[in-house]
């Protein structure tokens, strides 16, 4: 005899999904076209049809621990082919937002970050923190040639503020990922062998570096290119930051660095990659394919923060070369504020997808779920 199943819908969760970009959820009539057209969906228990059903039933616990919501790369193929205009790609995006809020601490901060009415309040925190550091320990308008370290010394002030922000983000991510990993193991897919973890990690790193999964998408194929440019820009600038720290801490060599310094050979192409990638992202989002939505506040917040980091960073370089101190120092201040915003709030914004998607991809490799 079939087992009886009692479904207790979480009405608040359904409303949250609808308000986060999944307003078309209830249009789904479960035809499964979406699961058939998705090039990333596995043969067994394919997505996103089952997620559409769970979401319309309000099964929050089942959805937030579902690795498949992260195996989706929001390519839009399913949305393009859905005969009911239910936008399954957008619904999965909304579910991912709720999953990020669910696993991050404190939850109220995650909800604030994804609510536009708190945006000015959230910006005010780094604006005041960094502004106070410059006021008390630096100088808003130093004399002479433009040298950003004259505005606020890298050590201890800039390093202390940014290492603090990074440490906070890492701690919140670590707590969230541990909880998520435990929940993942409640799923019906059994993880194979523990000793295969590092092999799975290596395969996932390769997939991420080359965007192998993303490139299987067809309707929004452009998204994989712009995403890859942004990703490579970030990786390059992360290496540049670590490199500059070694210059500062080990070799006591201060910025600005000469154009002939090898650090510039990586910094400039990485900055161009980030700028070019984010410009393509904005352009493509403003001209979405037929049926696709314009993106939610959750999507756009990260796009605009990355754009702010990229544009202010590039302007800092150009304004310093031009010797325009009156514009260069305020731009540098805004650059520091936008970088702080990006990293400190990363566990609550769409930026968190990097961590949860990588975790789900490792789990999927171990569970042979591909
Ligand atoms: S989301 Fe669209 S394509 Fe997928 S099952 Fe529902 S109606 Fe069918
Ligand atoms: S958005 Fe793309 S990857 Fe995600 S479920 Fe739809 S078709 Fe699959």
Tab-separated table of C-alpha atoms and ligand atoms in Angstrom:
chain	number	residue	atom	x	y	z
A	1	UNK	CA	0.000	0.000	0.000
A	2	UNK	CA	1.297	3.459	-0.864
A	3	UNK	CA	2.654	5.448	2.075
A	4	UNK	CA	0.473	8.342	3.185
A	5	UNK	CA	2.151	11.729	3.011
A	6	UNK	CA	0.895	14.775	4.867
A	7	UNK	CA	1.931	18.042	3.221
A	8	UNK	CA	2.073	21.066	5.502
A	9	UNK	CA	2.482	24.072	3.210
A	10	UNK	CA	4.520	26.980	4.537
A	11	UNK	CA	2.377	29.853	3.250
A	12	UNK	CA	4.926	32.486	4.272
A	13	UNK	CA	7.573	30.641	2.266
A	14	UNK	CA	5.347	30.619	-0.847
A	15	UNK	CA	4.776	34.368	-0.467
A	16	UNK	CA	8.524	34.908	0.003
A	17	UNK	CA	9.294	33.000	-3.222
A	18	UNK	CA	6.682	35.020	-5.084
A	19	UNK	CA	7.965	38.349	-3.769
A	20	UNK	CA	11.591	37.396	-4.561
A	21	UNK	CA	10.973	37.007	-8.308
A	22	UNK	CA	8.940	33.782	-8.456
A	23	UNK	CA	5.524	35.467	-8.792
A	24	UNK	CA	4.612	33.189	-11.734
A	25	UNK	CA	5.059	30.033	-9.629
A	26	UNK	CA	1.369	29.110	-9.492
A	27	UNK	CA	1.040	29.075	-13.289
A	28	UNK	CA	2.897	25.737	-13.435
A	29	UNK	CA	0.713	22.798	-14.536
A	30	UNK	CA	3.540	20.257	-14.085
A	31	UNK	CA	4.051	19.270	-17.715
A	32	UNK	CA	7.817	18.626	-17.172
A	33	UNK	CA	8.918	20.429	-20.343
A	34	UNK	CA	11.392	22.385	-18.190
A	35	UNK	CA	13.136	19.247	-16.911
A	36	UNK	CA	13.348	17.853	-20.442
A	37	UNK	CA	14.922	20.973	-21.986
A	38	UNK	CA	17.387	21.615	-19.140
A	39	UNK	CA	20.833	20.495	-20.303
A	40	UNK	CA	22.158	20.425	-16.747
A	41	UNK	CA	19.475	18.266	-15.187
A	42	UNK	CA	20.363	14.628	-14.334
A	43	UNK	CA	18.263	11.721	-15.620
A	44	UNK	CA	17.235	10.587	-12.179
A	45	UNK	CA	14.968	12.943	-10.208
A	46	UNK	CA	15.497	15.764	-12.737
A	47	UNK	CA	14.996	19.437	-11.945
A	48	UNK	CA	13.327	21.973	-12.073
A	49	UNK	CA	9.827	20.434	-12.293
A	50	UNK	CA	10.011	18.799	-8.880
A	51	UNK	CA	11.232	22.089	-7.366
A	52	UNK	CA	8.253	23.873	-8.972
A	53	UNK	CA	5.933	21.392	-7.262
A	54	UNK	CA	7.713	21.658	-3.900
A	55	UNK	CA	7.709	25.459	-4.113
A	56	UNK	CA	3.996	25.640	-4.921
A	57	UNK	CA	3.349	23.277	-1.986
A	58	UNK	CA	5.485	25.481	0.289
A	59	UNK	CA	7.970	22.713	1.198
A	60	UNK	CA	10.698	25.022	2.436
A	61	UNK	CA	12.831	22.459	4.323
A	62	UNK	CA	12.948	20.145	1.324
A	63	UNK	CA	13.897	22.967	-1.047
A	64	UNK	CA	16.621	24.732	0.929
A	65	UNK	CA	18.572	21.479	1.355
A	66	UNK	CA	18.030	20.407	-2.263
A	67	UNK	CA	21.438	20.411	-4.077
A	68	UNK	CA	19.653	20.778	-7.418
A	69	UNK	CA	18.704	24.411	-6.785
A	70	UNK	CA	22.457	25.139	-7.019
A	71	UNK	CA	23.145	22.827	-9.965
A	72	UNK	CA	20.900	25.197	-11.943
A	73	UNK	CA	22.960	28.026	-13.478
A	74	UNK	CA	19.952	30.235	-14.299
A	75	UNK	CA	20.528	29.895	-18.026
A	76	UNK	CA	16.847	30.473	-18.846
A	77	UNK	CA	16.325	27.509	-21.204
A	78	UNK	CA	13.441	26.182	-19.087
A	79	UNK	CA	11.833	29.626	-18.824
A	80	UNK	CA	12.034	30.066	-22.601
A	81	UNK	CA	10.263	26.753	-23.279
A	82	UNK	CA	7.713	26.713	-20.431
A	83	UNK	CA	4.283	26.635	-22.144
A	84	UNK	CA	2.612	28.355	-19.171
A	85	UNK	CA	5.034	31.231	-18.622
A	86	UNK	CA	5.720	29.944	-15.096
A	87	UNK	CA	9.386	31.049	-15.326
A	88	UNK	CA	10.969	28.059	-13.557
A	89	UNK	CA	14.459	29.588	-13.888
A	90	UNK	CA	13.315	32.679	-11.973
A	91	UNK	CA	11.535	30.533	-9.357
A	92	UNK	CA	14.754	28.591	-8.724
A	93	UNK	CA	16.586	31.918	-8.409
A	94	UNK	CA	14.073	32.994	-5.751
A	95	UNK	CA	14.481	29.656	-3.935
A	96	UNK	CA	18.267	30.166	-3.889
A	97	UNK	CA	17.762	33.589	-2.313
A	98	UNK	CA	15.624	32.052	0.445
A	99	UNK	CA	18.221	29.277	0.922
A	100	UNK	CA	20.975	31.883	1.387
A	101	UNK	CA	18.820	33.712	3.949
A	102	UNK	CA	18.058	30.402	5.679
A	103	UNK	CA	21.709	29.380	6.140
A	104	UNK	CA	23.171	32.790	6.973
A	105	UNK	CA	23.566	34.295	10.430
A	106	UNK	CA	21.989	36.515	11.648
A	107	UNK	CA	18.903	35.925	9.503
A	108	UNK	CA	17.560	39.446	10.081
A	109	UNK	CA	20.679	40.907	8.414
A	110	UNK	CA	20.139	38.657	5.381
A	111	UNK	CA	16.550	39.867	5.143
A	112	UNK	CA	17.684	43.494	5.451
A	113	UNK	CA	20.338	43.085	2.743
A	114	UNK	CA	17.715	41.777	0.331
A	115	UNK	CA	15.168	44.483	1.107
A	116	UNK	CA	15.711	47.751	-0.828
A	117	UNK	CA	14.338	49.894	1.978
A	118	UNK	CA	17.453	49.162	4.084
A	119	UNK	CA	19.999	49.880	1.344
A	120	UNK	CA	21.005	53.362	2.551
A	121	UNK	CA	21.315	52.087	6.109
A	122	UNK	CA	23.613	49.255	4.939
A	123	UNK	CA	25.771	51.630	2.878
A	124	UNK	CA	26.002	54.002	5.853
A	125	UNK	CA	27.912	51.401	7.908
A	126	UNK	CA	31.088	51.222	5.721
A	127	UNK	CA	30.709	54.895	4.798
A	128	UNK	CA	30.900	55.910	8.477
A	129	UNK	CA	33.449	53.244	9.485
A	130	UNK	CA	35.951	54.070	6.732
A	131	UNK	CA	35.164	57.795	6.923
A	132	UNK	CA	35.908	57.769	10.666
A	133	UNK	CA	39.186	55.876	10.083
A	134	UNK	CA	40.283	58.487	7.515
A	135	UNK	CA	39.142	61.347	9.766
A	136	UNK	CA	41.039	60.111	12.842
A	137	UNK	CA	44.047	58.294	11.324
A	138	UNK	CA	44.443	59.658	7.786
A	139	UNK	CA	43.724	62.663	5.623
A	140	UNK	CA	40.783	63.297	3.252
A	141	UNK	CA	42.834	65.595	0.980
A	142	UNK	CA	46.585	64.979	1.221
A	143	UNK	CA	49.012	67.412	-0.406
A	144	UNK	CA	51.277	66.615	-3.361
A	145	UNK	CA	51.080	63.862	-6.001
A	146	UNK	CA	48.201	61.388	-5.729
A	147	UNK	CA	49.304	58.502	-3.483
A	148	UNK	CA	46.346	56.658	-1.966
A	149	UNK	CA	48.291	55.389	1.029
A	150	UNK	CA	48.575	59.037	2.151
A	151	UNK	CA	44.791	59.098	2.585
A	152	UNK	CA	44.758	56.039	4.859
A	153	UNK	CA	47.823	53.905	5.610
A	154	UNK	CA	47.400	50.309	4.376
A	155	UNK	CA	48.848	48.963	7.615
A	156	UNK	CA	47.270	48.880	10.096
A	157	UNK	CA	44.119	50.792	9.074
A	158	UNK	CA	43.019	49.531	5.620
A	159	UNK	CA	44.274	45.998	6.337
A	160	UNK	CA	42.605	45.873	9.743
A	161	UNK	CA	39.217	47.007	8.388
A	162	UNK	CA	39.263	44.682	5.379
A	163	UNK	CA	40.750	41.640	7.096
A	164	UNK	CA	38.055	42.111	9.750
A	165	UNK	CA	35.321	42.202	7.076
A	166	UNK	CA	36.793	39.131	5.344
A	167	UNK	CA	37.110	37.205	8.629
A	168	UNK	CA	33.475	37.990	9.479
A	169	UNK	CA	32.292	36.801	6.047
A	170	UNK	CA	34.374	33.599	6.272
A	171	UNK	CA	32.947	32.823	9.738
A	172	UNK	CA	29.332	33.320	8.558
A	173	UNK	CA	29.990	31.205	5.451
A	174	UNK	CA	31.648	28.438	7.495
A	175	UNK	CA	28.650	28.201	9.829
A	176	UNK	CA	26.200	28.217	6.905
A	177	UNK	CA	28.090	25.626	4.854
A	178	UNK	CA	28.429	23.240	7.809
A	179	UNK	CA	24.675	23.420	8.416
A	180	UNK	CA	23.990	23.021	4.689
A	181	UNK	CA	26.315	19.997	4.382
A	182	UNK	CA	24.532	18.280	7.260
A	183	UNK	CA	21.162	18.975	5.640
A	184	UNK	CA	22.411	17.727	2.257
A	185	UNK	CA	23.035	14.326	3.761
A	186	UNK	CA	19.344	14.016	4.624
A	187	UNK	CA	18.643	13.836	0.877
A	188	UNK	CA	17.967	10.444	-0.720
A	189	UNK	CA	21.241	10.427	-2.674
A	190	UNK	CA	24.011	8.602	-0.877
A	191	UNK	CA	27.500	10.087	-0.891
A	192	UNK	CA	29.922	7.479	-2.255
A	193	UNK	CA	33.351	7.256	-0.654
A	194	UNK	CA	34.893	9.700	1.746
A	195	UNK	CA	38.333	9.350	0.125
A	196	UNK	CA	36.933	10.727	-3.119
A	197	UNK	CA	36.289	14.158	-1.604
A	198	UNK	CA	39.526	15.727	-2.872
A	199	UNK	CA	39.033	14.245	-6.318
A	200	UNK	CA	35.519	15.732	-6.341
A	201	UNK	CA	36.893	19.100	-5.180
A	202	UNK	CA	39.488	19.062	-8.004
A	203	UNK	CA	36.810	18.232	-10.597
A	204	UNK	CA	34.546	21.008	-9.302
A	205	UNK	CA	37.388	23.559	-9.357
A	206	UNK	CA	38.054	22.592	-12.995
A	207	UNK	CA	34.339	22.886	-13.862
A	208	UNK	CA	34.141	26.306	-12.217
A	209	UNK	CA	37.357	27.631	-13.803
A	210	UNK	CA	36.234	26.659	-17.297
A	211	UNK	CA	32.486	27.158	-16.645
A	212	UNK	CA	31.944	23.671	-18.112
A	213	UNK	CA	28.389	23.318	-16.772
A	214	UNK	CA	27.364	26.885	-17.547
A	215	UNK	CA	28.477	26.419	-21.159
A	216	UNK	CA	25.907	23.656	-21.675
A	217	UNK	CA	23.129	26.271	-21.562
A	218	UNK	CA	21.734	27.447	-24.884
A	219	UNK	CA	19.135	30.246	-24.548
A	220	UNK	CA	21.304	32.475	-22.347
A	221	UNK	CA	24.648	31.206	-23.639
A	222	UNK	CA	25.965	34.791	-23.453
A	223	UNK	CA	25.581	34.697	-19.693
A	224	UNK	CA	28.348	32.103	-19.393
A	225	UNK	CA	30.788	34.423	-21.211
A	226	UNK	CA	30.003	37.507	-19.115
A	227	UNK	CA	29.993	35.437	-15.914
A	228	UNK	CA	33.375	33.926	-16.844
A	229	UNK	CA	34.874	37.387	-17.486
A	230	UNK	CA	33.634	38.653	-14.102
A	231	UNK	CA	34.865	35.486	-12.384
A	232	UNK	CA	38.344	35.638	-13.968
A	233	UNK	CA	38.538	39.351	-13.118
A	234	UNK	CA	37.819	38.520	-9.485
A	235	UNK	CA	40.336	35.674	-9.371
A	236	UNK	CA	43.014	37.910	-10.925
A	237	UNK	CA	42.315	40.793	-8.529
A	238	UNK	CA	42.296	38.420	-5.563
A	239	UNK	CA	45.800	37.241	-6.554
A	240	UNK	CA	46.851	40.886	-7.031
A	241	UNK	CA	45.617	41.743	-3.511
A	242	UNK	CA	47.559	38.832	-1.988
A	243	UNK	CA	50.614	39.809	-4.053
A	244	UNK	CA	50.378	43.454	-2.922
A	245	UNK	CA	50.076	42.279	0.696
A	246	UNK	CA	53.295	40.276	0.311
A	247	UNK	CA	54.989	43.412	-1.122
A	248	UNK	CA	53.772	45.371	1.890
A	249	UNK	CA	54.344	42.858	4.695
A	250	UNK	CA	57.422	40.953	3.494
A	251	UNK	CA	59.284	43.302	1.128
A	252	UNK	CA	58.082	46.621	2.660
A	253	UNK	CA	57.389	47.909	-0.845
A	254	UNK	CA	54.584	50.494	-0.970
A	255	UNK	CA	52.122	51.324	-3.760
A	256	UNK	CA	51.836	52.844	-6.335
A	257	UNK	CA	53.762	50.284	-8.349
A	258	UNK	CA	55.484	51.097	-11.643
A	259	UNK	CA	53.746	50.030	-14.848
A	260	UNK	CA	56.737	47.724	-15.469
A	261	UNK	CA	56.103	45.853	-12.195
A	262	UNK	CA	54.740	42.316	-12.926
A	263	UNK	CA	51.876	42.935	-10.479
A	264	UNK	CA	50.482	45.449	-12.998
A	265	UNK	CA	50.604	42.857	-15.784
A	266	UNK	CA	48.015	40.888	-13.856
A	267	UNK	CA	46.129	43.812	-12.282
A	268	UNK	CA	45.292	45.651	-15.514
A	269	UNK	CA	43.953	42.657	-17.550
A	270	UNK	CA	41.991	41.496	-14.472
A	271	UNK	CA	40.401	44.939	-14.053
A	272	UNK	CA	39.531	45.029	-17.774
A	273	UNK	CA	38.014	41.537	-17.530
A	274	UNK	CA	35.869	42.603	-14.546
A	275	UNK	CA	34.716	45.834	-16.216
A	276	UNK	CA	33.989	44.179	-19.540
A	277	UNK	CA	32.190	41.240	-17.900
A	278	UNK	CA	29.964	43.386	-15.689
A	279	UNK	CA	29.113	45.662	-18.614
A	280	UNK	CA	28.006	42.582	-20.610
A	281	UNK	CA	25.969	41.353	-17.622
A	282	UNK	CA	24.114	44.691	-17.371
A	283	UNK	CA	23.567	44.879	-21.128
A	284	UNK	CA	22.210	41.307	-21.334
A	285	UNK	CA	19.987	41.730	-18.271
A	286	UNK	CA	18.406	44.806	-19.801
A	287	UNK	CA	17.586	42.914	-22.995
A	288	UNK	CA	16.441	39.520	-21.696
A	289	UNK	CA	15.192	36.871	-24.134
A	290	UNK	CA	11.455	36.533	-24.606
A	291	UNK	CA	9.611	35.156	-21.539
A	292	UNK	CA	12.494	35.881	-19.149
A	293	UNK	CA	12.057	38.315	-16.289
A	294	UNK	CA	14.190	41.457	-15.755
A	295	UNK	CA	15.820	39.989	-12.631
A	296	UNK	CA	15.035	40.612	-8.976
A	297	UNK	CA	16.493	43.117	-6.494
A	298	UNK	CA	18.648	40.218	-5.227
A	299	UNK	CA	20.211	39.863	-8.726
A	300	UNK	CA	20.631	43.574	-9.348
A	301	UNK	CA	22.134	44.401	-5.959
A	302	UNK	CA	25.173	42.214	-6.631
A	303	UNK	CA	25.483	43.479	-10.212
A	304	UNK	CA	25.511	47.128	-9.097
A	305	UNK	CA	27.927	46.498	-6.222
A	306	UNK	CA	30.390	44.721	-8.549
A	307	UNK	CA	29.956	47.534	-11.081
A	308	UNK	CA	30.686	50.098	-8.333
A	309	UNK	CA	33.855	48.218	-7.323
A	310	UNK	CA	35.040	47.897	-10.935
A	311	UNK	CA	34.251	51.473	-12.025
A	312	UNK	CA	35.647	53.212	-8.922
A	313	UNK	CA	38.760	50.985	-9.071
A	314	UNK	CA	39.407	51.884	-12.717
A	315	UNK	CA	38.708	55.575	-12.051
A	316	UNK	CA	41.191	55.570	-9.149
A	317	UNK	CA	43.905	54.422	-11.551
A	318	UNK	CA	43.007	56.925	-14.294
A	319	UNK	CA	42.581	59.888	-11.920
A	320	UNK	CA	45.935	59.132	-10.284
A	321	UNK	CA	47.638	59.017	-13.688
A	322	UNK	CA	45.989	62.362	-14.526
A	323	UNK	CA	47.043	63.837	-11.168
A	324	UNK	CA	43.459	64.987	-10.355
A	325	UNK	CA	43.728	64.795	-6.562
A	326	UNK	CA	40.390	66.519	-5.831
A	327	UNK	CA	38.542	63.743	-7.687
A	328	UNK	CA	40.966	60.879	-7.029
A	329	UNK	CA	40.724	60.820	-3.206
A	330	UNK	CA	36.880	60.904	-2.971
A	331	UNK	CA	36.783	58.162	-5.641
A	332	UNK	CA	39.229	56.067	-3.616
A	333	UNK	CA	37.005	56.533	-0.544
A	334	UNK	CA	33.975	55.280	-2.531
A	335	UNK	CA	36.070	52.390	-3.850
A	336	UNK	CA	36.946	51.299	-0.301
A	337	UNK	CA	33.273	51.586	0.721
A	338	UNK	CA	32.081	49.482	-2.238
A	339	UNK	CA	34.750	46.791	-1.680
A	340	UNK	CA	33.813	46.609	2.011
A	341	UNK	CA	30.111	46.327	1.082
A	342	UNK	CA	30.878	43.516	-1.367
A	343	UNK	CA	32.842	41.395	1.119
A	344	UNK	CA	31.168	42.161	4.445
A	345	UNK	CA	27.651	41.487	3.130
A	346	UNK	CA	28.759	38.619	0.816
A	347	UNK	CA	27.174	35.840	2.955
A	348	UNK	CA	23.758	37.521	2.500
A	349	UNK	CA	23.854	38.643	-1.132
A	350	UNK	CA	23.899	36.676	-4.359
A	351	UNK	CA	27.693	36.563	-3.917
A	352	UNK	CA	27.023	33.632	-1.557
A	353	UNK	CA	26.132	31.519	-4.590
A	354	UNK	CA	29.872	30.938	-5.094
A	355	UNK	CA	30.106	29.091	-1.797
A	356	UNK	CA	26.789	27.204	-1.751
A	357	UNK	CA	26.955	26.245	-5.434
A	358	UNK	CA	30.511	24.909	-5.044
A	359	UNK	CA	29.369	22.896	-1.987
A	360	UNK	CA	26.377	21.475	-3.874
A	361	UNK	CA	28.566	20.635	-6.890
A	362	UNK	CA	31.021	18.709	-4.675
A	363	UNK	CA	28.104	16.875	-3.081
A	364	UNK	CA	26.646	16.091	-6.520
A	365	UNK	CA	29.991	14.646	-7.692
A	366	UNK	CA	30.216	12.448	-4.602
A	367	UNK	CA	26.613	11.343	-4.993
A	368	UNK	CA	27.191	10.726	-8.725
A	369	UNK	CA	24.314	13.091	-9.343
A	370	UNK	CA	25.141	14.488	-12.783
B	1	LIG	S1	7.389	25.156	-14.958
B	1	LIG	FE1	6.444	25.238	-16.984
B	1	LIG	S2	7.543	23.666	-18.160
B	1	LIG	FE2	7.971	23.259	-15.984
B	1	LIG	S3	6.427	21.789	-15.346
B	1	LIG	FE3	5.622	23.822	-14.882
B	1	LIG	S4	4.398	24.393	-16.661
B	1	LIG	FE4	5.716	22.697	-17.301
B	2	LIG	S1	17.558	27.923	-15.663
B	2	LIG	FE1	18.754	26.588	-17.024
B	2	LIG	S2	19.980	25.342	-15.636
B	2	LIG	FE2	18.327	26.248	-14.433
B	2	LIG	S3	16.729	24.704	-14.441
B	2	LIG	FE3	16.300	26.131	-16.095
B	2	LIG	S4	17.246	25.181	-17.894
B	2	LIG	FE4	18.118	24.191	-16.100
